[in-house]
Coordinates of C-alpha atoms in Angstrom, one line a residue:
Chain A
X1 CA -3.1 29.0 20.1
X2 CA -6.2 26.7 19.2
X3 CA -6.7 23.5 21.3
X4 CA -4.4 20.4 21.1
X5 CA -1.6 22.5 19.4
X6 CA 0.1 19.5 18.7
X7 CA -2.7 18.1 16.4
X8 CA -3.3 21.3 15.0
X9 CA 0.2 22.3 13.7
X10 CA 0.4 18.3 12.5
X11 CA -3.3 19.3 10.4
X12 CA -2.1 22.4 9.4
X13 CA 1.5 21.2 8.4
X14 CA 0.1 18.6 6.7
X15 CA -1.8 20.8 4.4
X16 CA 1.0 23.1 3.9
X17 CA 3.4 20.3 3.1
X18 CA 1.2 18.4 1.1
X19 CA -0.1 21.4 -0.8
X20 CA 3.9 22.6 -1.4
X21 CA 5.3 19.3 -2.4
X22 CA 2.5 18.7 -5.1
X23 CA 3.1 21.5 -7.2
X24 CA 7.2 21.2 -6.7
X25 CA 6.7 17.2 -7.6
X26 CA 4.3 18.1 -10.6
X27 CA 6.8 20.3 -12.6
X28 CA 9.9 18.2 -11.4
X29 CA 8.4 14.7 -11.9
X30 CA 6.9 15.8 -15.2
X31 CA 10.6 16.5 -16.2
X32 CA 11.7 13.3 -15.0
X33 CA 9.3 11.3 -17.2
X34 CA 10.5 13.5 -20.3
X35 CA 14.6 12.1 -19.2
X36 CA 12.7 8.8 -18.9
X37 CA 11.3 8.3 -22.0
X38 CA 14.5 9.8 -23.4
X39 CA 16.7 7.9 -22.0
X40 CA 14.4 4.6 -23.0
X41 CA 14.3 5.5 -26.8
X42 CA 18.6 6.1 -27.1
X43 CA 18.7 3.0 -25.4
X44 CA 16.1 1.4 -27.9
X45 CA 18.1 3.5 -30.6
X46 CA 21.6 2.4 -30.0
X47 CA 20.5 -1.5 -29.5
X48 CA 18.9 -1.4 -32.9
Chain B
X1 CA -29.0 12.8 -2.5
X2 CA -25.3 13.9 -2.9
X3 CA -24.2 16.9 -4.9
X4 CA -22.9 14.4 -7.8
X5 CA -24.1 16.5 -11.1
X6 CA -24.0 14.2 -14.0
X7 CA -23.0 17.0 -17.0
X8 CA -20.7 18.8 -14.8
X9 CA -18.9 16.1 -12.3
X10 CA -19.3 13.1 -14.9
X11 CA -17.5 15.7 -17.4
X12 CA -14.4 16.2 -15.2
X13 CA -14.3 12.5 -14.1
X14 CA -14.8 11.4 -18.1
X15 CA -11.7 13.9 -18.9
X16 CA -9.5 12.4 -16.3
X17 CA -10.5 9.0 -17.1
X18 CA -9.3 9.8 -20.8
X19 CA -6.5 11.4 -20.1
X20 CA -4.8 8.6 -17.8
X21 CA -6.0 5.9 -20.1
X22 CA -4.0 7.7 -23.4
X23 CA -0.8 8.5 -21.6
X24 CA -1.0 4.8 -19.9
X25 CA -1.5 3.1 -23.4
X26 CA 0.8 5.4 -25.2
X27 CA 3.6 4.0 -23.0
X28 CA 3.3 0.7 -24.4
X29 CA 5.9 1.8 -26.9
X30 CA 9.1 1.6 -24.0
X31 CA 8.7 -1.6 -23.2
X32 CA 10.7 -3.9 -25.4
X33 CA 12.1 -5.8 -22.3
X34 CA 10.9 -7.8 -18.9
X35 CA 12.7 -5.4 -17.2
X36 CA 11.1 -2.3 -18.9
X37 CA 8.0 -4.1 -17.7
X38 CA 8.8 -5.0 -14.0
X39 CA 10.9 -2.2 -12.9
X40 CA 11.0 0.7 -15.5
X41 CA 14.2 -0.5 -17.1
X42 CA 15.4 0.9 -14.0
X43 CA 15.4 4.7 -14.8
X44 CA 13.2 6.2 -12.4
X45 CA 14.0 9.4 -10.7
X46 CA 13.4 10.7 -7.5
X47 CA 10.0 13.1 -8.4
X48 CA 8.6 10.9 -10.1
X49 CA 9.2 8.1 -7.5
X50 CA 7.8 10.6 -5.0
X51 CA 5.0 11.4 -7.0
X52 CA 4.5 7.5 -7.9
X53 CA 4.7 5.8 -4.1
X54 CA 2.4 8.6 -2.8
X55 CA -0.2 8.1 -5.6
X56 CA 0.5 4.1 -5.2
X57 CA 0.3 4.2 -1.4
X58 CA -2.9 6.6 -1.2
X59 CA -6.1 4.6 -2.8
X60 CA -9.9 4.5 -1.8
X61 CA -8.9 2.1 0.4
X62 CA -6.2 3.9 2.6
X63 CA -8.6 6.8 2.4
X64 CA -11.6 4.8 4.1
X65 CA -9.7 3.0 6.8
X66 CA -8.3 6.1 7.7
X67 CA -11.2 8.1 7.8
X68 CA -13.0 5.0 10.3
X69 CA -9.9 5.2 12.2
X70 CA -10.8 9.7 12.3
X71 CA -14.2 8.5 13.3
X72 CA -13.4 5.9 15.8
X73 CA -10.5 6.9 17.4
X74 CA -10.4 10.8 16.7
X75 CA -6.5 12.2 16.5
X76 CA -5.5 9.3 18.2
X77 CA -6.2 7.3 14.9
X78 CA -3.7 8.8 12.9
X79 CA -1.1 6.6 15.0
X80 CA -0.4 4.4 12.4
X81 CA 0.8 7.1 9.6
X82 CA 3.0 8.8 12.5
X83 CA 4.7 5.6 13.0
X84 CA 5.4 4.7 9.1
X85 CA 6.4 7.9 8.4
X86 CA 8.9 7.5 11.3
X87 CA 10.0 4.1 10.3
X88 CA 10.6 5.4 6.3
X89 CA 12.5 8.3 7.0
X90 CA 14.9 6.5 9.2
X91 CA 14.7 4.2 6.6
X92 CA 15.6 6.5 4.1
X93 CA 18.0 8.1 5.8
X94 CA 20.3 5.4 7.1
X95 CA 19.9 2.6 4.1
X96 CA 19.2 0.1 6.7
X97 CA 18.3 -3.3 4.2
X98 CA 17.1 -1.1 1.0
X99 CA 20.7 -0.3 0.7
X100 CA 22.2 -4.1 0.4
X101 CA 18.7 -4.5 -1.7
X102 CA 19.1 -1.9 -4.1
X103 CA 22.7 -2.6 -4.9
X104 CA 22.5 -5.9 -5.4
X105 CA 20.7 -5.5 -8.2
X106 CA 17.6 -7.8 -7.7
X107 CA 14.3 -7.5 -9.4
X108 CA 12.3 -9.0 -5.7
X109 CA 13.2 -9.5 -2.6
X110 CA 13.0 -13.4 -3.1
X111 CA 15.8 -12.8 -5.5
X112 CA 18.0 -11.6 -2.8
X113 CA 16.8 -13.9 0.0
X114 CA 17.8 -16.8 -2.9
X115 CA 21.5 -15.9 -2.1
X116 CA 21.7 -15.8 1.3
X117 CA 19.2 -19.2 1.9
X118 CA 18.6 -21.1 -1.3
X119 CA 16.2 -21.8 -4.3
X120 CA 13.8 -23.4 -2.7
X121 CA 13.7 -20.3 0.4
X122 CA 13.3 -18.1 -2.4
X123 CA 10.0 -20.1 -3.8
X124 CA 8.8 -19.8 -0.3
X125 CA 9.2 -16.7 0.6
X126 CA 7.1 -15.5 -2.9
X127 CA 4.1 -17.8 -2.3
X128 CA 3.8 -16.4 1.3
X129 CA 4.1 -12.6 -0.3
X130 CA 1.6 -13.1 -3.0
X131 CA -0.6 -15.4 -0.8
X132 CA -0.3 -12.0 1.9
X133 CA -0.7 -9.4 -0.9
X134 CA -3.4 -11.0 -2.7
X135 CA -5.5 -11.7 0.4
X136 CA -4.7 -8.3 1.5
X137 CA -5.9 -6.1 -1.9
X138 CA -9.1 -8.7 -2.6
X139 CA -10.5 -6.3 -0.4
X140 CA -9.6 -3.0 -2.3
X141 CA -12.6 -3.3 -5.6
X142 CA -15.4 -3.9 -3.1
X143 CA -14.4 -0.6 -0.7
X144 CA -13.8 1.4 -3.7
X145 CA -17.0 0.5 -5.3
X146 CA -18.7 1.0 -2.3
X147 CA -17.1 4.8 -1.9
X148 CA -18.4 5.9 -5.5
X149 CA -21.7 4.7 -5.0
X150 CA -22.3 6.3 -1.7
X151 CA -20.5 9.7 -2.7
X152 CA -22.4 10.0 -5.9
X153 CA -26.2 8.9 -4.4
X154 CA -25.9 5.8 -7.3
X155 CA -27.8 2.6 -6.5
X156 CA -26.1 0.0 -4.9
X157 CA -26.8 -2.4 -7.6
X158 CA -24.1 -0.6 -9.9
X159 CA -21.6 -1.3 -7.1
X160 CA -20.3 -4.6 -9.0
X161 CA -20.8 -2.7 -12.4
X162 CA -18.6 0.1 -11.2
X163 CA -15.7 -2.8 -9.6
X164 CA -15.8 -4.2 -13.2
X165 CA -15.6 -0.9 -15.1
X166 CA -12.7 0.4 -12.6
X167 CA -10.2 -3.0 -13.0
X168 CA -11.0 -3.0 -16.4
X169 CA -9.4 0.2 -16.6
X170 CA -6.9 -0.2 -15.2
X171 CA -5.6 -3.3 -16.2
X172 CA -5.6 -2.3 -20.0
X173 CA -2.8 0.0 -19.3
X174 CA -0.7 -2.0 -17.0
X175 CA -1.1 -5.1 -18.8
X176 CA 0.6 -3.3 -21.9
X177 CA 2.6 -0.6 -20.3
X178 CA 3.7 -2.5 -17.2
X179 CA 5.9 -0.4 -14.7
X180 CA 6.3 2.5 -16.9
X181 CA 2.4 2.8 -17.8
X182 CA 2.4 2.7 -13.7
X183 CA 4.6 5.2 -13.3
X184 CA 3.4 7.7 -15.8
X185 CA -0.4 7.2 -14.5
X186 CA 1.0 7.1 -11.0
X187 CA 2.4 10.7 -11.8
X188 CA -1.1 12.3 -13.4
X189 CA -3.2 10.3 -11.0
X190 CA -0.9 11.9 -7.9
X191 CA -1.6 15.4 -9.0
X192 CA -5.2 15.0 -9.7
X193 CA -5.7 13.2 -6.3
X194 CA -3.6 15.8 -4.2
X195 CA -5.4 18.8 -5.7
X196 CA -9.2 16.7 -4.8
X197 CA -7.7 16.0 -1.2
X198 CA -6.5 19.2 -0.6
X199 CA -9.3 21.2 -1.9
X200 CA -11.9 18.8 -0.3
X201 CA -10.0 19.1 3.3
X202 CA -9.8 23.1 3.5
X203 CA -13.4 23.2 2.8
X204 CA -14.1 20.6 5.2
X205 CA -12.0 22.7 7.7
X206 CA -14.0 25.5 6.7
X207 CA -17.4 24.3 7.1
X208 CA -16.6 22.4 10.7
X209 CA -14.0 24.6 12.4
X210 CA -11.2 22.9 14.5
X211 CA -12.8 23.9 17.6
X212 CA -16.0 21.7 16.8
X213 CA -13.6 18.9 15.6
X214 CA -12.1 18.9 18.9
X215 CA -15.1 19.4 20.9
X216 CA -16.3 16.0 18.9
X217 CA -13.8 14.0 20.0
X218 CA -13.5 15.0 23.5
X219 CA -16.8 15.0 24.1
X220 CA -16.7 11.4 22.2
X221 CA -13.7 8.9 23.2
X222 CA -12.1 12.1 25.9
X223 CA -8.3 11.9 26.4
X224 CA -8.2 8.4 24.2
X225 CA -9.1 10.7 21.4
X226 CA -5.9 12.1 21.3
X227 CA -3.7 10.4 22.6
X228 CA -3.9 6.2 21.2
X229 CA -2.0 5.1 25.1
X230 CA -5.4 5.9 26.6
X231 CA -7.8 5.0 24.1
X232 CA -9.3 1.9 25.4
X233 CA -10.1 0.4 21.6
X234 CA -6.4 1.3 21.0
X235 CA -3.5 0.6 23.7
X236 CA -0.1 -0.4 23.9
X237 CA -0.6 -3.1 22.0
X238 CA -2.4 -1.6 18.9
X239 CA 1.0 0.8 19.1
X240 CA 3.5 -1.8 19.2
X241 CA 2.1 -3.6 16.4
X242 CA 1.6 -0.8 14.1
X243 CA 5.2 0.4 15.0
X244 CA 6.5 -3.3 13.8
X245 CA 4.2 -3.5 10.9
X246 CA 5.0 -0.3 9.5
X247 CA 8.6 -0.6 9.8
X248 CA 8.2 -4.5 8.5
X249 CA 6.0 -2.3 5.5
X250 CA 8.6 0.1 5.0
X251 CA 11.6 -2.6 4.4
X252 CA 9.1 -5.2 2.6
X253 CA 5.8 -4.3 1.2
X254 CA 6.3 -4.8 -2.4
X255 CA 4.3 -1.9 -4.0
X256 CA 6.5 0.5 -1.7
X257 CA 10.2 -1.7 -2.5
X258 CA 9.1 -1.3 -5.7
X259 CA 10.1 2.0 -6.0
X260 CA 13.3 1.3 -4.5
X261 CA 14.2 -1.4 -7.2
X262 CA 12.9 0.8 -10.2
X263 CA 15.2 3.7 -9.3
X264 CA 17.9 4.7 -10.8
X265 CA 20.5 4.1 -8.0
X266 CA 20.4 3.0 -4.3
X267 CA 20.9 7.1 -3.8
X268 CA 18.1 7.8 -5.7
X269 CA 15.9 4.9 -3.7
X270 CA 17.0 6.5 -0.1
X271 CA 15.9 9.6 -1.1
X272 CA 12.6 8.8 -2.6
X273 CA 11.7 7.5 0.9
X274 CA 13.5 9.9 2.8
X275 CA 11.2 13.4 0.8
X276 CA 7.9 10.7 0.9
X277 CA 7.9 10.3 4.9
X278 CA 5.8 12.8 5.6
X279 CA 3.1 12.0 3.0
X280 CA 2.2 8.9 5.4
X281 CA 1.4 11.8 8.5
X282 CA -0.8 12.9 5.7
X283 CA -2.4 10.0 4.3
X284 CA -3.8 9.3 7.6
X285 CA -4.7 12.3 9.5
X286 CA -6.1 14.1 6.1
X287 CA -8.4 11.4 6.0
X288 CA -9.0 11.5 9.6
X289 CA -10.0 14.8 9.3
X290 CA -12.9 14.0 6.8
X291 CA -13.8 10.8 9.5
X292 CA -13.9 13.2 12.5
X293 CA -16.0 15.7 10.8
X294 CA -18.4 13.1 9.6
X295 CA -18.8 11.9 13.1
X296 CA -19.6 15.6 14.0
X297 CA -22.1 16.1 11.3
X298 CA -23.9 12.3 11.3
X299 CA -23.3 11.3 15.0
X300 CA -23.9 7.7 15.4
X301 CA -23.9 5.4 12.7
X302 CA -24.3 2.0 11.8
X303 CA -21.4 1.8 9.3
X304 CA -18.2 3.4 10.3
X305 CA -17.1 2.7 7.0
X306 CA -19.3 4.7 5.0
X307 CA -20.1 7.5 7.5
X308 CA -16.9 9.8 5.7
X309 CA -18.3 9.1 2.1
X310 CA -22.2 9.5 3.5
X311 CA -20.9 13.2 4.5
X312 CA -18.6 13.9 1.6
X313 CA -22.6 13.1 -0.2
X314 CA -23.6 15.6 2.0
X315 CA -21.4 18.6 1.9
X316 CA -19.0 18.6 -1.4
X317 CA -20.9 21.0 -4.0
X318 CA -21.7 20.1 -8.2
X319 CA -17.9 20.7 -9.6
X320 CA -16.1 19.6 -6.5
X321 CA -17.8 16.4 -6.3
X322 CA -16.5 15.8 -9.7
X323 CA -12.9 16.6 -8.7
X324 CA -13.5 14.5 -5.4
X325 CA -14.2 11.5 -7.7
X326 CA -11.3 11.9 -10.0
X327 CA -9.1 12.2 -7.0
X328 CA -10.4 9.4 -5.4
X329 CA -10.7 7.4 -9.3
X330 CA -7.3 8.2 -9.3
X331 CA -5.8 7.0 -6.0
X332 CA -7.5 4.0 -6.6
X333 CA -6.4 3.3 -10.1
X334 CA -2.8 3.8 -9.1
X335 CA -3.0 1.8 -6.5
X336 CA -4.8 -1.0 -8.0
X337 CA -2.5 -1.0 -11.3
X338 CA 0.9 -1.1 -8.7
X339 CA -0.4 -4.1 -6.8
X340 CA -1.5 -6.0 -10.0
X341 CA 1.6 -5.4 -11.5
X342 CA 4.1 -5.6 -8.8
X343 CA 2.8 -8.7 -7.0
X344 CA 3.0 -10.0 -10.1
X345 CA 6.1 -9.8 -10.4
X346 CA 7.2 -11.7 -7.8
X347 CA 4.8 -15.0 -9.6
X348 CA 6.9 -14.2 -12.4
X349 CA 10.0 -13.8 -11.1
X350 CA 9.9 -16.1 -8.3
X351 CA 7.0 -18.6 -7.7
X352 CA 7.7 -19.0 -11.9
X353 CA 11.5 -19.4 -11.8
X354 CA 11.8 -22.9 -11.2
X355 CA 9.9 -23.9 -14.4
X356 CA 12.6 -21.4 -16.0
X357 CA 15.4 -23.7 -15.9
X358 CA 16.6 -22.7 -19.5
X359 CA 16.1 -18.7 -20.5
X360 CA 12.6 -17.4 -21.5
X361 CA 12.9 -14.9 -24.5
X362 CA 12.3 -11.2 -23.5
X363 CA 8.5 -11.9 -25.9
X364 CA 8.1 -14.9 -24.1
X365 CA 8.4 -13.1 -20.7
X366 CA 6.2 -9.9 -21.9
X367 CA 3.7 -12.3 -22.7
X368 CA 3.6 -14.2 -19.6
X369 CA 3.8 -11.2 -17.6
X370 CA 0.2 -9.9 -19.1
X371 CA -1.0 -13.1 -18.5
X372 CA -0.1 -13.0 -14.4
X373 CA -1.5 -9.1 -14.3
X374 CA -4.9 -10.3 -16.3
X375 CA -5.1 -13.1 -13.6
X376 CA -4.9 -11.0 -11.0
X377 CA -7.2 -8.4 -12.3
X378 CA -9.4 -12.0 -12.6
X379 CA -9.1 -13.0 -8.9
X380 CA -9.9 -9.7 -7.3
X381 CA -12.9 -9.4 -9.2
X382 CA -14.2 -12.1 -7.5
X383 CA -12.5 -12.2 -4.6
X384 CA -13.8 -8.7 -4.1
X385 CA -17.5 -9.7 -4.6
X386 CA -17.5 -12.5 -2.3
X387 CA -15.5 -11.9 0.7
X388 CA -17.4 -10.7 3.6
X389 CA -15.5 -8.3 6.2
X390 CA -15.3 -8.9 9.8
X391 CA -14.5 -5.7 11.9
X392 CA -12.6 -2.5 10.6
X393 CA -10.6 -2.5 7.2
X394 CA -7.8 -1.4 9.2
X395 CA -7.2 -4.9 11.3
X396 CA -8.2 -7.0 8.0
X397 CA -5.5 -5.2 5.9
X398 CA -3.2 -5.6 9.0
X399 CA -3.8 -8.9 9.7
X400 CA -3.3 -10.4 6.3
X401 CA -0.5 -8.3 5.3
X402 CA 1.3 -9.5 8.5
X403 CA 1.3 -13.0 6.6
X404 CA 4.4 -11.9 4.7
X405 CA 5.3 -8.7 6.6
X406 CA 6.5 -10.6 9.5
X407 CA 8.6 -13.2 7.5
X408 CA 9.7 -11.4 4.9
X409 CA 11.4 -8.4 7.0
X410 CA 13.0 -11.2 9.6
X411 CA 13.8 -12.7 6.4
X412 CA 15.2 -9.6 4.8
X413 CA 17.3 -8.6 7.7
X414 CA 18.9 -11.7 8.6
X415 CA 20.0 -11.9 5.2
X416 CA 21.4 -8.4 4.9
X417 CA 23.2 -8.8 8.4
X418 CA 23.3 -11.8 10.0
X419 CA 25.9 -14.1 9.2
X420 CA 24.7 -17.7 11.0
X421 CA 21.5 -17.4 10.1
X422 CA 20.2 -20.4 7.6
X423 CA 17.7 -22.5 6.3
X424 CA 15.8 -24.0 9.2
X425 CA 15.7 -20.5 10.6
X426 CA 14.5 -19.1 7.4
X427 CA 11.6 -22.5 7.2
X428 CA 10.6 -21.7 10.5
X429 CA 10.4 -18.0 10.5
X430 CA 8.3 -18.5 6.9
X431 CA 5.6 -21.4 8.7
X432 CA 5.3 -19.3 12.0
X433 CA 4.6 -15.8 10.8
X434 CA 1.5 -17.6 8.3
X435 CA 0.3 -19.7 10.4
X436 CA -0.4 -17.0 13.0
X437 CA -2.4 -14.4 11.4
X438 CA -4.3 -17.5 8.9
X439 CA -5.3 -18.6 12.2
X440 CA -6.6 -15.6 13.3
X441 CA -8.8 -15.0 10.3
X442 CA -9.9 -18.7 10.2
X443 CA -11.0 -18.0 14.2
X444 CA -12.6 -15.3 13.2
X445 CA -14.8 -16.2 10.5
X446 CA -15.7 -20.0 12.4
X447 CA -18.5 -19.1 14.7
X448 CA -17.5 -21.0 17.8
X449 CA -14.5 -18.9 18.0
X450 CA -15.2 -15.6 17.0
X451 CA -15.7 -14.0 20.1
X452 CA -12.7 -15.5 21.6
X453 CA -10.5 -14.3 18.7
X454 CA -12.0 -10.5 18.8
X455 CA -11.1 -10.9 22.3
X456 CA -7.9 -11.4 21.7
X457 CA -7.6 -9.0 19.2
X458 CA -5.6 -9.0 15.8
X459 CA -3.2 -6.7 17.4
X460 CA -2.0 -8.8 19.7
X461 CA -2.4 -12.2 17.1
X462 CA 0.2 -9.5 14.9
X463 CA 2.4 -8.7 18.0
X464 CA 2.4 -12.4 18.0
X465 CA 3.4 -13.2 14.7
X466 CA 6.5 -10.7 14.5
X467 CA 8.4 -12.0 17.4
X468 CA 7.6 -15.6 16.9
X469 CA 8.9 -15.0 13.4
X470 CA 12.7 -13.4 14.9
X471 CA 12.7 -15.9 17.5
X472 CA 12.2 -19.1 14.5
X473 CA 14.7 -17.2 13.0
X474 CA 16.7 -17.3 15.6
X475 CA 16.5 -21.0 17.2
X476 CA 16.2 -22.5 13.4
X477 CA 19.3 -21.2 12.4
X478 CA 21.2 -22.2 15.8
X479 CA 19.6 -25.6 15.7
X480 CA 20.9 -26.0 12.0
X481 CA 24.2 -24.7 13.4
X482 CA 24.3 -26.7 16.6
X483 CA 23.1 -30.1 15.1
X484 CA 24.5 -29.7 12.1
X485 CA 28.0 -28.1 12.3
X486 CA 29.5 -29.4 9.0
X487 CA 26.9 -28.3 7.2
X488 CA 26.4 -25.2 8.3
X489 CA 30.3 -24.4 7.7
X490 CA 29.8 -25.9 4.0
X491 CA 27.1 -23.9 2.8
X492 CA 28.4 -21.0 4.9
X493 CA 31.9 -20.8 2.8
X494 CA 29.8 -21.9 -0.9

């Protein structure tokens, strides 16, 4: 185990994490703006 | 010299820049209301919220406080993102405040203090967040500025060309698109930004391996290095009052509460900050990381501040510099557009809403809206090129976001769940929790006094300010109660 395990696994499971949640986040979030924007123009739609 | 290339990096930085700018513009479109504007028309979901506070939360100027805090304090330094991502998950996880918040439907947290205290609480409480908030991101075009021009080898004379160019920017897109151009930016900006940070810290990792790191700091600052309890810069106290601001950040600070207000439901808010948490672990110690290895590569310097950006200079090669300075463009620009447009929001919706005694048409609003966010943009420009910091970013920020933090999450609380508390308490709480931290800065810049308020420290001025704040609270509103009985009972039943 390298020195200062506890700072390590923190470093290394930030990387990990960080790495993970961006590419889950960038193909999830990028389908949330498309429900967005959908959702906005019905709404512009149906008030018109 | 740095490893900035102008063909290649400028290339990749110019693409970025293009990109964000046409899909912030292009949302223009979607907003037809003041709501579309302030909070999205309230149809945010939870990855892009995610991707949105992270971007929002993460600018130059996180990214340079942490990194002095890495080259100052070693491990020890990442204290304060421990503690906030403790403070959101439980947060997230249990409701407490954002829950009542987010279901009562409010645009600000003024709006929902207005119910439990009064108009004129309400009025209050928004001057003390915007006179926090403002002081608190004058700060942010100066550091930012000063990171580009050290990481690219530019002259320092382009620093106040490069603060213009940036707010420019960004305040063409969020003075048409509002919280929508925000969020869609925020979304780009956070992958561009995670991808530079991620890349940047495994070949920092690489180049100075964790045993050097660690040698560093222990030979350095010894135990206090890694553990904040015995670092003698840090202490009990520099814990207790990051553990109360951060929590007081969490329930209050209005770029993060944003978020909360824009989503879709109070479900979709709590789990936003629940899947975020751990991004705060990171948005410290990632930086720390880069701050640590600087202090291994440099050694001593004058600067803390700039020691991380001199070394990025230093070892990022022609390509990845470019990606560096779109990732770091991009935390910036995310940033800078939420805190225009959100502490806006509150002159709008609360500091304004007196003088909107009859209803404003939804044009009306738009309009007055762009003017606030172009006034902002106005301020910061020059507040930015005048203000001269004392001591580390870190305390500044602190210190003057304690101005609202302190009053706003006593505020906040006692009107989600306490039941006597009233008016006085609420006036008190408000004058106490300024007056504190204003003092503090005022000591500090007034010769006489400056050593005997860096003695004291702004960690303990902060301490200071949060439990004086609970404790007006408290004695206010049992004053109002005590002396005043009748009243209390009438405006307690209305």
């Amino acid at each position: 185990m390298p020195e200062h395990p506890i700072w390590w696994l923190l470093t290394m499971a930030c990387i990990v994490w960080y790495s993970t949640i961006t590419i889950y986040v960038s193909i999830k979030g990028a389908a949330d703006i498309r429900h967005m924007t959908d959702r906005l123009s019905g709404r512009d739609d149906s008030q018109s | 010299m740095t490893g900035f290339h102008w063909l290649l990096d400028g290339s990749i930085v110019g693409v970025y820049l293009l990109v964000t700018m046409a899909a912030g513009l292009a949302m223009r479109r979607y907003v037809g209301r003041v709501e579309d504007f302030l909070v999205a028309g309230r149809e945010m979901d939870v990855f892009l919220g995610i991707a949105s506070l992270a971007a929002t939360e993460f600018g130059i100027v996180s990214c340079m406080y942490a990194a002095e805090n890495g080259y100052k304090f070693g491990f020890a330094g990442a204290t304060p993102g421990i503690l906030m991502a403790l403070a959101m998950l439980v947060v997230g996880l249990t409701g407490f405040c954002i829950k009542p918040l987010r279901d009562s439907g409010v645009i600000t947290i003024p709006e929902l203090i207005e119910k439990k205290f009064g108009p004129r609480i309400r009025w209050a409480a928004g001057v003390v967040i915007v006179l926090g908030g403002l002081l608190n991101m004058g700060v942010f075009l100066r550091v930012g500025g000063e990171f580009l021009v050290l990481v690219a080898g530019l002259d320092v004379k382009y620093l106040e060309i490069m603060m213009t160019v940036m707010l420019v920017g960004v305040a063409a897109y969020t003075i048409l698109g509002g919280m929508l151009s925000v969020l869609v930016t925020d979304f780009l900006q956070f992958i561009v930004m995670s991808a530079g940070l991620i890349v940047v810290t495994i070949l920092i990792l690489y180049r100075t391996s964790w045993h050097t790191l660690v040698a560093t700091v222990e030979t350095k600052y010894g135990a206090g290095g890694f553990n904040p309890f015995l670092n003698e810069n840090l202490g009990w106290s520099y814990v207790i009052f990051n553990a109360l601001l951060n929590t007081a950040a969490v329930l209050t600070w209005q770029t993060t509460i944003a978020r909360v207000l824009a989503a879709r439901d109070t479900a979709t808010g709590r789990k936003i900050y629940s899947r975020t948490s751990f991004f705060f672990v990171c948005r410290f110690l990632i930086p720390g990381v880069w701050g640590m290895a600087a202090l291994a590569a440099l050694g001593h310097v004058e600067n803390t501040l700039h020691a991380m950006p001199r070394y990025l200079g230093m070892v990022v090669p022609p390509g990845l510099m470019g990606l560096l300075i779109a990732a770091m463009l991009a935390a910036d620009m995310s940033t800078d557009s939420s805190y225009m447009l959100t502490w806006g929001s509150i002159i709008y919706n609360d500091i304004l809403a007196p003088f909107r005694r009859t209803a404003w048409s939804e044009r009306k609003g738009l309009i007055v809206n762009r003017f606030i966010v172009a006034m902002i943009g106005v301020f910061l420009l020059f507040y930015g090129l005048w203000y001269p910091l004392q001591g580390p970013l870190w305390n500044y920020l602190t210190i003057t976001g304690t101005i609202y933090l302190a009053s706003i999450s006593t505020l906040l609380i006692a009107a989600c769940y306490w039941s006597r508390a009233n008016t006085w308490g609420a006036v008190a709480c408000i004058v106490v929790s300024a007056v504190i931290p204003i003092s503090f800065l005022v000591l500090q810049q007034y010769p006489p006094t400056t050593a005997w308020a860096n003695r004291i420290g702004s960690d303990r001025f902060g301490i200071a300010a949060f439990v004086s704040s609970g404790v007006a609270m408290v004695v206010g509103s049992f004053l109002k109660n005590s002396l005043m009985p009748t009243i209390s009972a009438e405006a307690k039943h209305a």
